[in-house]
């Protein structure tokens, strides 16, 4: 595919934080980065102190930290001073309940202010915060709380009744359930506490736990795209990376209005939906409602969002709605749009420019890395379809496994292999919950192996090929589903595409595609043949799909990732595996 590089301006009205990539890489050190934070006496560090108290105690006390936009149109604002008091109250609530350092506080709620207060309050007390996506059913909830030996659960009265009540009895370690809701509805539920009442009774002062940088702080379950979700454990030191990536990859400047559309049930919604913007003392927008293109455009316009962090699935949904509606809105406040979670199809990058006047900057990371590792920076030219270049302080490489316990680095440009990172960055996960063996196996020959396949070009840009589990081997060729999906998206009829390898006696595997269509199109044999021909002409016979089917929706995880393993299981009539994170269809 011939996508032209998008060249960046050489003169800026507001200079990006990262202007000279090479030079910054040379001089960067994580020790130096740590000095941008305040820290606690004796080398201690606490995420919530860096995110809230240091601003509340300083000149940003009255600056807007969080603006919450409720589902029914209401707004609630929290200054840094107010957030400090509220999070102190919650830390006091946990203290009164007798919660010990390191014990797990689970959160099951939509994007409501209490979620943000609980997360930061739990960190202040030195407890481990573990978010659960609010759409999980009872069994995924039970499984995760039980696996992590959760001690406290904060949830809403409604979610409790619908999902938690039936599994409580099988969670003996879960000592306290705090319900958010109206007093009347809560009083009736035995064995629970009224969150708001406890908060009202708690004091506004709290001496923050003087946590060690290596103390556990966050537990995040992965998206479950390739199998049963894993619990990735992160420590307080991670905040150094949250801060630095906010500075370099998301280009936070004082006065920015930042909107991360991810839900805190996933790592992006915590690292960037809660922590990173607050460490910079800027304003973060929280939107309670789910995706709605026009409502989103209205938020950007009305809130004067300057940095917008979203995901390819949202970009594809916006593309599906089209650009006509966009013309009604003013996007002049936007300075940077970034995306993460899946490969961003080149079509999406370029569409951003047409729609908003700004290309969309793809970046790559995963639950295990805790923060952005590879990015397209504001000041660097974009190669649409590329994830960009490694962050200063991050060494990324392409490696090949040789045998069970060794890897060799692939140094030739353009050759694919597994994407690997040199361990040692602050937000690197410190373990998989209850699975030491699996954790150990991720590190070979001085590299952390990510499980993703990629290529590096001669200029150091990384290109995503596919997940190691999704890659298709056909007639001796390795085919990444992303390449095929991106091409199919270029056809005007296609809204979404998911591509798998289907076993074939001759080729080993052949490429099979599933597409969903834009509203104006209907599926018939003519369109199928047209798509097959379109793909064959552009991709060549080996890479192009041999079969294309139409589906109403391509199955996705709740964080918006295409679940190719499910497409494959269904196609082959195999067991569907762990579906706890499947988006309802
Ligand atoms: P599981 O590990 O349970 O299968 P998951 O890998 O989808 O789930 P996450 O940690 O949420 O869970 O997602 C990280 C993965 O998402 C990356 O390893 C990569 O495969 C994909 N990803 C994230 N950002 C990008 C990107 N910009 N380009 C391509 N792939 C991306
Ligand atoms: Mg993963």
Coordinates of C-alpha atoms and ligand atoms in Angstrom, one line a residue:
X1 CA 0.0 0.0 0.0
X2 CA 1.4 3.3 -1.0
X3 CA 0.7 5.8 1.8
X4 CA 2.5 9.0 1.7
X5 CA 4.4 10.2 4.7
X6 CA 2.6 13.0 6.5
X7 CA 5.1 15.7 7.0
X8 CA 5.0 17.8 10.1
X9 CA 5.3 21.6 10.3
X10 CA 8.8 23.0 11.0
X11 CA 7.4 26.0 12.8
X12 CA 5.0 25.7 15.7
X13 CA 2.8 28.1 17.6
X14 CA 3.2 25.9 20.6
X15 CA 6.5 23.9 20.5
X16 CA 6.0 20.2 21.2
X17 CA 7.8 18.9 24.3
X18 CA 9.8 16.5 22.0
X19 CA 11.3 18.5 19.2
X20 CA 14.6 16.7 18.6
X21 CA 14.0 12.9 18.8
X22 CA 17.5 11.7 18.3
X23 CA 19.0 14.2 20.8
X24 CA 16.4 13.5 23.4
X25 CA 17.0 9.7 23.1
X26 CA 20.7 10.2 23.6
X27 CA 20.4 12.3 26.7
X28 CA 17.4 10.7 28.3
X29 CA 17.6 8.8 31.5
X30 CA 14.8 7.5 33.8
X31 CA 16.7 8.8 36.8
X32 CA 16.5 12.3 35.4
X33 CA 12.8 11.7 34.5
X34 CA 12.1 10.8 38.1
X35 CA 13.3 14.2 39.2
X36 CA 10.4 15.8 37.4
X37 CA 8.2 14.3 40.1
X38 CA 8.2 15.5 43.8
X39 CA 8.6 12.1 45.5
X40 CA 8.1 11.6 49.2
X41 CA 10.9 11.8 51.9
X42 CA 13.6 9.0 51.9
X43 CA 13.1 8.1 48.3
X44 CA 9.5 7.0 48.7
X45 CA 7.0 7.5 46.0
X46 CA 3.2 7.4 45.8
X47 CA 1.2 7.7 42.6
X48 CA -1.7 9.6 44.2
X49 CA 0.7 12.1 45.8
X50 CA 2.2 12.9 42.4
X51 CA -1.3 13.0 40.7
X52 CA -3.2 15.0 43.3
X53 CA -1.5 16.2 46.5
X54 CA 1.5 17.9 45.0
X55 CA -0.8 20.1 43.0
X56 CA -3.3 20.6 45.8
X57 CA -0.5 21.7 48.1
X58 CA 1.0 24.0 45.5
X59 CA -0.2 26.7 43.1
X60 CA -2.7 24.5 41.3
X61 CA -5.1 23.9 44.2
X62 CA -7.9 25.7 42.5
X63 CA -7.1 24.4 39.0
X64 CA -9.7 22.1 37.4
X65 CA -8.5 18.5 37.7
X66 CA -11.5 16.5 36.6
X67 CA -14.6 17.6 34.8
X68 CA -17.2 14.8 34.8
X69 CA -19.9 14.9 32.2
X70 CA -22.9 12.8 33.3
X71 CA -25.0 10.6 31.1
X72 CA -28.1 12.9 31.5
X73 CA -26.3 16.1 30.8
X74 CA -25.1 17.1 34.3
X75 CA -21.5 18.3 35.0
X76 CA -19.4 17.9 38.2
X77 CA -16.1 19.7 38.6
X78 CA -13.3 18.8 40.9
X79 CA -10.4 21.1 41.5
X80 CA -7.1 19.6 42.6
X81 CA -7.9 20.9 46.1
X82 CA -11.3 19.2 46.1
X83 CA -9.9 16.0 44.7
X84 CA -7.3 15.9 47.5
X85 CA -10.0 16.2 50.1
X86 CA -12.2 13.6 48.6
X87 CA -9.4 11.1 48.1
X88 CA -8.3 11.7 51.7
X89 CA -11.8 10.9 52.8
X90 CA -11.8 7.6 51.0
X91 CA -8.3 6.7 52.3
X92 CA -9.7 7.3 55.8
X93 CA -12.8 5.1 55.0
X94 CA -10.5 2.2 54.2
X95 CA -8.4 2.9 57.2
X96 CA -11.4 2.7 59.4
X97 CA -12.4 -0.6 57.9
X98 CA -9.0 -1.9 58.9
X99 CA -7.6 -2.4 55.5
X100 CA -3.9 -3.2 55.5
X101 CA -1.2 -2.0 53.0
X102 CA -1.0 -4.1 49.9
X103 CA -4.6 -5.4 50.2
X104 CA -6.7 -5.2 47.1
X105 CA -9.5 -2.7 46.5
X106 CA -11.8 -3.7 43.6
X107 CA -13.9 -1.2 41.7
X108 CA -16.9 -2.1 39.6
X109 CA -18.7 0.9 38.3
X110 CA -19.3 3.0 35.2
X111 CA -17.3 6.2 34.7
X112 CA -18.6 8.0 37.7
X113 CA -16.7 10.4 40.0
X114 CA -16.6 7.9 42.8
X115 CA -14.5 5.6 40.7
X116 CA -11.8 8.2 40.3
X117 CA -11.9 9.1 44.0
X118 CA -11.7 5.5 45.1
X119 CA -8.8 4.7 42.8
X120 CA -6.7 7.6 44.0
X121 CA -7.8 7.2 47.7
X122 CA -6.9 3.5 47.7
X123 CA -3.4 4.4 46.3
X124 CA -3.0 7.0 49.1
X125 CA -3.6 4.3 51.7
X126 CA -0.9 2.1 50.1
X127 CA -3.6 -0.4 48.9
X128 CA -3.7 -2.0 45.5
X129 CA -6.3 -0.7 43.1
X130 CA -8.0 -3.1 40.7
X131 CA -10.6 -1.9 38.3
X132 CA -13.3 -4.2 36.8
X133 CA -15.1 -3.2 33.6
X134 CA -18.7 -2.5 34.6
X135 CA -20.2 -4.6 31.8
X136 CA -18.6 -7.8 33.2
X137 CA -21.1 -10.5 34.2
X138 CA -21.1 -12.2 37.6
X139 CA -18.7 -15.0 36.7
X140 CA -15.8 -12.8 35.4
X141 CA -16.3 -10.6 38.4
X142 CA -16.1 -13.5 40.8
X143 CA -13.2 -15.0 39.1
X144 CA -11.1 -11.9 39.2
X145 CA -11.9 -10.9 42.8
X146 CA -11.2 -14.5 43.9
X147 CA -7.9 -14.7 41.9
X148 CA -6.6 -11.5 43.4
X149 CA -8.0 -12.2 46.9
X150 CA -9.9 -8.9 46.9
X151 CA -10.7 -7.4 50.3
X152 CA -12.9 -4.5 49.4
X153 CA -15.3 -4.0 46.5
X154 CA -16.8 -0.6 45.7
X155 CA -19.7 -0.8 43.3
X156 CA -23.2 0.8 42.7
X157 CA -26.3 -0.6 44.3
X158 CA -27.7 -1.4 40.9
X159 CA -24.6 -3.3 39.7
X160 CA -24.5 -5.1 43.1
X161 CA -28.0 -6.4 42.7
X162 CA -27.6 -7.4 39.1
X163 CA -24.2 -9.0 39.2
X164 CA -22.5 -9.3 42.6
X165 CA -25.2 -10.5 45.0
X166 CA -25.3 -14.0 43.5
X167 CA -21.5 -14.6 43.8
X168 CA -20.9 -13.0 47.2
X169 CA -21.2 -16.2 49.1
X170 CA -18.3 -17.7 47.1
X171 CA -16.0 -14.8 48.0
X172 CA -15.1 -15.4 51.7
X173 CA -12.1 -13.1 51.4
X174 CA -14.1 -10.1 50.3
X175 CA -14.7 -8.5 53.7
X176 CA -16.3 -5.2 52.7
X177 CA -18.7 -4.1 50.0
X178 CA -19.3 -0.4 49.6
X179 CA -22.4 0.6 47.7
X180 CA -22.9 3.9 45.8
X181 CA -26.5 4.9 45.6
X182 CA -29.4 6.4 47.3
X183 CA -29.7 5.7 51.1
X184 CA -33.1 3.9 50.7
X185 CA -31.9 1.4 48.2
X186 CA -28.7 0.7 50.1
X187 CA -30.1 0.2 53.6
X188 CA -32.0 -2.7 52.5
X189 CA -28.9 -4.7 51.5
X190 CA -27.5 -6.6 54.4
X191 CA -23.7 -6.9 54.8
X192 CA -22.9 -3.8 52.8
X193 CA -21.9 -0.3 53.6
X194 CA -23.2 3.0 52.2
X195 CA -20.3 4.6 50.4
X196 CA -21.6 8.1 50.6
X197 CA -22.4 7.8 54.3
X198 CA -18.9 6.5 55.1
X199 CA -17.4 9.3 53.0
X200 CA -19.4 11.9 54.9
X201 CA -18.3 10.6 58.2
X202 CA -14.6 10.4 57.2
X203 CA -12.1 13.2 57.9
X204 CA -10.5 15.3 55.1
X205 CA -7.0 15.0 56.3
X206 CA -4.9 11.9 55.7
X207 CA -1.2 11.2 56.0
X208 CA -0.4 9.6 52.7
X209 CA 1.2 6.1 53.0
X210 CA 4.9 6.4 52.4
X211 CA 5.1 3.7 49.8
X212 CA 8.3 2.3 48.4
X213 CA 8.6 2.7 44.6
X214 CA 8.5 -1.0 44.3
X215 CA 5.3 -1.5 46.3
X216 CA 2.4 -2.9 44.4
X217 CA -0.1 -0.2 43.3
X218 CA -2.2 -1.4 40.4
X219 CA -3.5 -4.7 39.2
X220 CA -4.9 -4.8 35.7
X221 CA -6.4 -7.7 33.8
X222 CA -5.5 -7.8 30.1
X223 CA -8.2 -7.6 27.4
X224 CA -8.5 -11.4 26.8
X225 CA -8.1 -11.0 23.1
X226 CA -5.9 -14.0 22.7
X227 CA -7.1 -16.1 25.7
X228 CA -7.9 -16.0 29.4
X229 CA -7.1 -12.6 30.7
X230 CA -3.9 -12.3 32.8
X231 CA -3.5 -10.1 35.9
X232 CA -0.6 -7.7 35.3
X233 CA 0.9 -6.2 38.5
X234 CA 2.3 -2.7 38.6
X235 CA 4.1 -0.7 41.2
X236 CA 4.2 3.0 42.3
X237 CA 7.4 3.6 40.3
X238 CA 5.1 3.3 37.2
X239 CA 4.1 6.9 37.7
X240 CA 7.5 8.0 36.3
X241 CA 6.5 6.5 33.0
X242 CA 2.9 7.8 33.2
X243 CA 4.3 11.3 33.7
X244 CA 7.0 11.0 31.0
X245 CA 4.9 9.5 28.3
X246 CA 2.3 12.2 29.0
X247 CA 5.0 14.7 28.4
X248 CA 6.6 13.2 25.4
X249 CA 4.0 11.1 23.6
X250 CA 0.8 13.1 24.5
X251 CA 2.6 16.4 24.6
X252 CA 0.9 17.7 27.8
X253 CA 1.3 21.4 28.3
X254 CA 0.0 23.5 31.2
X255 CA -3.5 24.5 30.6
X256 CA -4.3 21.5 28.4
X257 CA -7.8 19.9 28.4
X258 CA -7.2 16.2 27.9
X259 CA -9.8 13.6 27.0
X260 CA -9.0 9.9 27.2
X261 CA -12.0 8.0 25.9
X262 CA -11.0 4.7 27.4
X263 CA -12.8 3.2 30.4
X264 CA -10.7 2.7 33.6
X265 CA -11.7 -0.9 33.5
X266 CA -8.7 -1.2 31.0
X267 CA -5.2 -0.1 31.5
X268 CA -5.5 2.9 29.1
X269 CA -8.3 4.3 31.1
X270 CA -6.3 4.2 34.3
X271 CA -2.8 5.1 33.1
X272 CA -4.1 7.9 30.9
X273 CA -7.7 8.3 32.0
X274 CA -6.7 8.9 35.6
X275 CA -3.0 9.1 36.4
X276 CA -1.0 10.7 33.6
X277 CA -2.9 14.0 33.1
X278 CA -3.2 14.6 36.8
X279 CA 0.5 14.2 37.3
X280 CA 0.8 17.1 34.9
X281 CA -1.7 19.2 36.8
X282 CA -3.9 19.6 33.7
X283 CA -7.7 19.1 33.3
X284 CA -9.0 15.7 32.4
X285 CA -12.5 15.2 30.9
X286 CA -14.5 12.1 32.0
X287 CA -17.5 11.2 29.9
X288 CA -19.9 8.8 31.5
X289 CA -21.8 7.9 28.3
X290 CA -20.8 5.4 25.7
X291 CA -19.7 6.2 22.2
X292 CA -21.9 8.5 20.2
X293 CA -20.2 10.3 17.3
X294 CA -22.1 13.6 17.5
X295 CA -22.0 13.7 21.3
X296 CA -18.2 13.2 21.1
X297 CA -17.8 16.0 18.6
X298 CA -19.9 18.2 20.9
X299 CA -17.6 17.4 23.8
X300 CA -14.5 18.3 21.9
X301 CA -16.0 21.6 20.8
X302 CA -17.7 22.6 24.1
X303 CA -14.9 21.5 26.4
X304 CA -12.2 22.9 24.1
X305 CA -10.3 19.6 24.2
X306 CA -6.7 20.1 23.2
X307 CA -5.3 16.5 23.4
X308 CA -7.6 13.6 22.6
X309 CA -6.6 10.0 23.2
X310 CA -8.9 7.4 21.7
X311 CA -8.9 4.0 19.9
X312 CA -9.0 2.6 16.4
X313 CA -12.4 1.1 17.0
X314 CA -13.8 4.5 17.8
X315 CA -12.0 6.0 14.8
X316 CA -13.6 3.3 12.6
X317 CA -17.1 4.1 14.1
X318 CA -16.6 7.8 13.4
X319 CA -15.5 7.0 9.8
X320 CA -18.7 4.9 9.4
X321 CA -20.8 7.9 10.4
X322 CA -19.0 10.0 7.8
X323 CA -17.6 13.5 7.6
X324 CA -20.8 15.5 6.8
X325 CA -21.8 15.7 10.4
X326 CA -18.3 16.8 11.4
X327 CA -18.6 20.0 9.4
X328 CA -21.1 21.3 12.0
X329 CA -18.5 21.4 14.8
X330 CA -15.5 23.4 15.7
X331 CA -12.3 21.5 16.3
X332 CA -9.9 24.4 16.5
X333 CA -9.0 23.6 20.1
X334 CA -7.4 20.3 19.2
X335 CA -3.6 20.1 19.0
X336 CA -3.1 16.3 19.1
X337 CA -5.2 13.2 18.4
X338 CA -3.7 9.9 19.4
X339 CA -4.9 6.3 19.3
X340 CA -4.0 3.0 21.0
X341 CA -5.3 -0.5 21.5
X342 CA -5.1 -2.0 18.0
X343 CA -3.4 -1.2 14.8
X344 CA -4.7 2.0 13.4
X345 CA -5.4 1.4 9.7
X346 CA -3.6 4.0 7.5
X347 CA -7.0 4.9 6.2
X348 CA -7.8 6.1 9.7
X349 CA -4.7 8.3 10.0
X350 CA -5.5 10.0 6.8
X351 CA -9.2 10.3 7.6
X352 CA -8.3 12.2 10.8
X353 CA -6.7 14.8 8.7
X354 CA -9.7 15.2 6.4
X355 CA -12.1 15.2 9.3
X356 CA -10.4 17.2 12.0
X357 CA -7.5 18.8 10.2
X358 CA -5.1 16.6 12.2
X359 CA -3.7 13.2 11.4
X360 CA -4.3 10.6 14.1
X361 CA -1.1 9.6 15.9
X362 CA -0.9 5.8 16.5
X363 CA 1.0 4.5 19.5
X364 CA 1.6 1.1 20.9
X365 CA 1.7 -0.5 24.3
X366 CA 0.1 -3.2 26.3
X367 CA -1.2 -3.9 29.8
X368 CA 2.2 -5.4 30.7
X369 CA 4.1 -2.3 29.7
X370 CA 1.9 0.0 31.8
X371 CA 2.5 3.0 29.5
X372 CA 3.2 4.1 25.9
X373 CA 6.3 2.5 24.5
X374 CA 6.3 3.3 20.8
X375 CA 4.6 6.4 19.4
X376 CA 4.2 8.8 16.5
X377 CA 5.2 12.1 18.0
X378 CA 3.8 15.5 17.3
X379 CA 7.0 16.8 15.8
X380 CA 8.0 13.7 13.7
X381 CA 6.6 12.9 10.3
X382 CA 4.0 10.2 10.4
X383 CA 4.1 7.1 8.2
X384 CA 0.5 6.0 8.1
X385 CA 0.2 2.4 9.3
X386 CA 3.3 2.6 11.5
X387 CA 3.2 2.6 15.3
X388 CA 6.0 5.1 15.3
X389 CA 9.3 5.0 17.1
X390 CA 10.3 3.9 20.6
X391 CA 10.0 6.4 23.4
X392 CA 13.3 7.9 24.6
X393 CA 14.3 5.6 27.4
X394 CA 12.9 2.6 25.7
X395 CA 14.9 0.2 23.6
X396 CA 12.8 -1.8 21.2
X397 CA 14.0 -4.6 18.9
X398 CA 12.9 -7.3 16.6
X399 CA 13.9 -10.7 17.7
X400 CA 13.6 -14.3 16.6
X401 CA 13.3 -17.2 19.0
X402 CA 16.0 -19.8 18.6
X403 CA 15.0 -22.9 20.6
X404 CA 13.3 -22.5 23.9
X405 CA 15.6 -20.3 25.8
X406 CA 17.4 -17.9 23.4
X407 CA 16.6 -15.2 20.9
X408 CA 18.6 -13.5 18.2
X409 CA 18.1 -9.9 17.2
X410 CA 16.9 -9.2 13.6
X411 CA 18.9 -6.2 12.5
X412 CA 18.0 -6.1 8.8
X413 CA 15.3 -3.5 8.2
X414 CA 11.9 -4.7 6.9
X415 CA 12.3 -8.2 8.3
X416 CA 9.6 -9.4 10.7
X417 CA 10.0 -11.0 14.0
X418 CA 8.7 -10.6 17.6
X419 CA 8.6 -7.2 19.1
X420 CA 10.8 -7.1 22.2
X421 CA 11.8 -4.4 24.7
X422 CA 14.8 -4.1 27.0
X423 CA 13.5 -4.5 30.6
X424 CA 13.9 -1.8 33.1
X425 CA 11.4 1.0 32.4
X426 CA 9.4 2.1 35.4
X427 CA 6.0 0.9 34.4
X428 CA 7.0 -2.6 33.4
X429 CA 4.8 -5.1 35.0
X430 CA 6.4 -6.9 38.0
X431 CA 4.5 -10.1 37.5
X432 CA 1.4 -11.9 36.4
X433 CA -0.9 -12.6 39.3
X434 CA -0.4 -16.2 40.6
X435 CA 1.6 -17.1 37.5
X436 CA 5.3 -16.7 38.1
X437 CA 6.2 -19.2 35.5
X438 CA 4.4 -17.3 32.7
X439 CA 6.1 -14.1 33.8
X440 CA 9.5 -15.7 33.7
X441 CA 8.9 -17.0 30.2
X442 CA 8.4 -13.5 28.8
X443 CA 12.0 -12.7 29.4
X444 CA 14.6 -14.3 27.2
X445 CA 18.2 -13.2 26.4
X446 CA 17.9 -9.8 28.1
X447 CA 14.6 -9.0 26.3
X448 CA 11.0 -8.8 27.3
X449 CA 9.0 -10.5 24.5
X450 CA 5.7 -8.9 23.8
X451 CA 3.9 -11.6 21.9
X452 CA 3.4 -9.2 18.9
X453 CA 5.1 -9.4 15.6
X454 CA 6.5 -6.4 13.9
X455 CA 9.0 -5.0 11.5
X456 CA 11.4 -2.0 11.8
X457 CA 12.1 0.0 8.7
X458 CA 15.5 1.6 7.9
X459 CA 14.6 4.8 9.6
X460 CA 13.6 3.1 12.9
X461 CA 9.8 3.2 12.5
X462 CA 8.0 0.1 13.8
X463 CA 5.2 -1.6 11.8
X464 CA 2.8 -3.9 13.4
X465 CA 2.4 -7.2 11.7
X466 CA 0.0 -9.1 14.0
X467 CA -0.2 -10.9 17.3
X468 CA 2.0 -14.0 17.3
X469 CA -1.2 -16.0 17.9
X470 CA -3.1 -14.4 15.0
X471 CA -0.5 -14.5 12.2
X472 CA -1.4 -16.6 9.2
X473 CA 1.1 -19.0 7.6
X474 CA 0.1 -19.6 4.0
X475 CA 2.2 -21.4 1.4
X476 CA 5.4 -20.5 3.3
X477 CA 4.4 -16.8 3.8
X478 CA 3.6 -15.1 7.0
X479 CA 0.6 -12.9 6.7
X480 CA -0.5 -10.4 9.3
X481 CA -4.3 -10.0 9.5
X482 CA -3.9 -6.2 9.9
X483 CA -2.5 -5.7 6.4
X484 CA -5.5 -7.5 4.9
X485 CA -8.0 -5.8 7.2
X486 CA -6.6 -2.4 6.4
X487 CA -6.9 -3.0 2.6
X488 CA -10.5 -4.2 3.0
X489 CA -11.3 -1.0 4.9
X490 CA -10.2 1.0 1.9
X491 CA -13.2 -0.4 0.0
X492 CA -16.2 2.0 0.4
X493 CA -18.6 -0.7 1.4
X494 CA -16.6 -2.1 4.3
X495 CA -17.1 -0.8 7.9
X496 CA -15.1 -3.4 9.8
X497 CA -13.0 -6.4 8.9
X498 CA -11.5 -9.4 10.8
X499 CA -9.2 -11.8 9.1
X500 CA -8.1 -15.3 10.1
X501 CA -6.1 -18.3 8.8
X502 CA -8.3 -21.2 7.8
X503 CA -6.6 -24.6 7.7
X504 CA -6.0 -25.8 4.2
X505 CA -4.4 -29.1 3.1
X506 CA -2.3 -27.6 0.4
X507 CA -1.3 -24.1 1.6
X508 CA -1.3 -24.9 5.4
X509 CA -3.6 -22.0 5.9
X510 CA -5.6 -19.7 3.6
X511 CA -6.8 -16.2 4.4
X512 CA -10.4 -15.8 5.3
X513 CA -12.0 -12.4 5.9
X514 CA -15.2 -11.4 7.7
X515 CA -16.6 -8.0 7.0
X516 CA -19.4 -5.8 8.2
X517 CA -20.8 -3.3 5.9
X518 CA -21.5 0.4 6.0
X519 CA -25.3 1.2 6.3
X520 CA -25.8 2.0 2.6
X521 CA -24.6 -1.4 1.4
X522 CA -26.2 -4.8 1.2
X523 CA -24.4 -8.1 1.0
X524 CA -24.7 -10.2 -2.1
X525 CA -22.6 -12.4 -4.3
X526 CA -21.7 -9.5 -6.6
X527 CA -20.2 -7.5 -3.7
X528 CA -18.4 -10.6 -2.4
X529 CA -16.8 -11.1 -5.8
X530 CA -16.0 -7.4 -6.1
X531 CA -14.2 -7.5 -2.7
X532 CA -12.3 -10.6 -3.5
X533 CA -11.1 -9.0 -6.8
X534 CA -10.3 -5.7 -5.1
X535 CA -8.2 -7.5 -2.5
X536 CA -6.5 -9.8 -5.0
X537 CA -5.6 -6.9 -7.2
X538 CA -4.1 -4.9 -4.4
X539 CA -2.5 -7.6 -2.2
X540 CA -1.6 -10.3 -4.7
X541 CA -3.0 -13.8 -4.8
X542 CA -1.0 -15.2 -1.8
X543 CA -2.1 -12.5 0.7
X544 CA -5.6 -11.8 -0.5
X545 CA -8.5 -13.6 1.2
X546 CA -9.6 -16.7 -0.5
X547 CA -13.0 -16.4 1.1
X548 CA -15.0 -13.4 2.4
X549 CA -18.2 -13.7 4.5
X550 CA -20.4 -10.9 5.8
X551 CA -21.2 -10.6 9.5
X552 CA -23.5 -8.1 11.3
X553 CA -20.6 -7.2 13.6
X554 CA -17.1 -8.3 13.9
X555 CA -16.7 -9.7 17.4
X556 CA -14.7 -7.5 19.6
X557 CA -13.5 -7.3 23.2
X558 CA -15.1 -4.8 25.4
X559 CA -12.0 -2.6 25.0
X560 CA -12.7 -2.7 21.2
X561 CA -10.2 -5.2 19.9
X562 CA -11.1 -7.6 17.1
X563 CA -11.3 -11.1 18.6
X564 CA -9.9 -13.1 15.8
X565 CA -9.6 -16.2 17.9
X566 CA -13.4 -16.2 18.2
X567 CA -13.9 -15.8 14.5
X568 CA -11.6 -18.7 14.0
X569 CA -13.3 -20.9 16.6
X570 CA -16.7 -20.2 15.1
X571 CA -15.5 -20.9 11.6
X572 CA -13.9 -24.2 12.6
X573 CA -16.6 -25.2 15.0
X574 CA -14.2 -25.3 18.0
X575 CA -14.8 -24.4 21.6
X576 CA -15.1 -20.6 21.9
X577 CA -12.9 -20.3 25.0
X578 CA -13.0 -17.5 27.6
X579 CA -15.6 -15.0 26.5
X580 CA -15.6 -12.8 29.7
X581 CA -14.4 -9.8 27.8
X582 CA -16.5 -10.2 24.6
X583 CA -18.6 -7.2 23.8
X584 CA -22.3 -8.0 23.7
X585 CA -23.3 -8.5 20.1
Ligands
LIG1 P1 -4.6 -10.6 26.0 O1 -3.2 -10.4 26.3 O2 -5.4 -11.0 27.2 O3 -4.8 -11.5 24.8 P2 -4.6 -8.0 24.9 O4 -3.2 -8.2 24.5 O5 -5.5 -7.5 23.8 O6 -5.3 -9.2 25.6 P3 -4.0 -5.5 26.1 O7 -2.9 -5.5 27.0 O8 -5.2 -4.6 26.5 O9 -4.6 -6.9 26.1 O10 -3.6 -5.1 24.6 C1 -2.3 -4.9 24.2 C2 -2.2 -5.4 22.8 O11 -3.0 -4.6 21.9 C3 -0.8 -5.3 22.2 O12 0.0 -6.4 22.6 C4 -1.1 -5.3 20.7 O13 -1.3 -6.7 20.3 C5 -2.4 -4.5 20.6 N1 -2.1 -3.1 20.4 C6 -2.1 -2.1 21.2 N2 -1.8 -0.9 20.6 C7 -1.5 -1.3 19.3 C8 -1.1 -0.5 18.2 N3 -1.0 0.8 18.2 N4 -0.9 -1.2 17.0 C9 -1.1 -2.5 17.0 N5 -1.4 -3.3 18.0 C10 -1.7 -2.7 19.2
LIG2 MG1 -1.7 -9.3 25.5

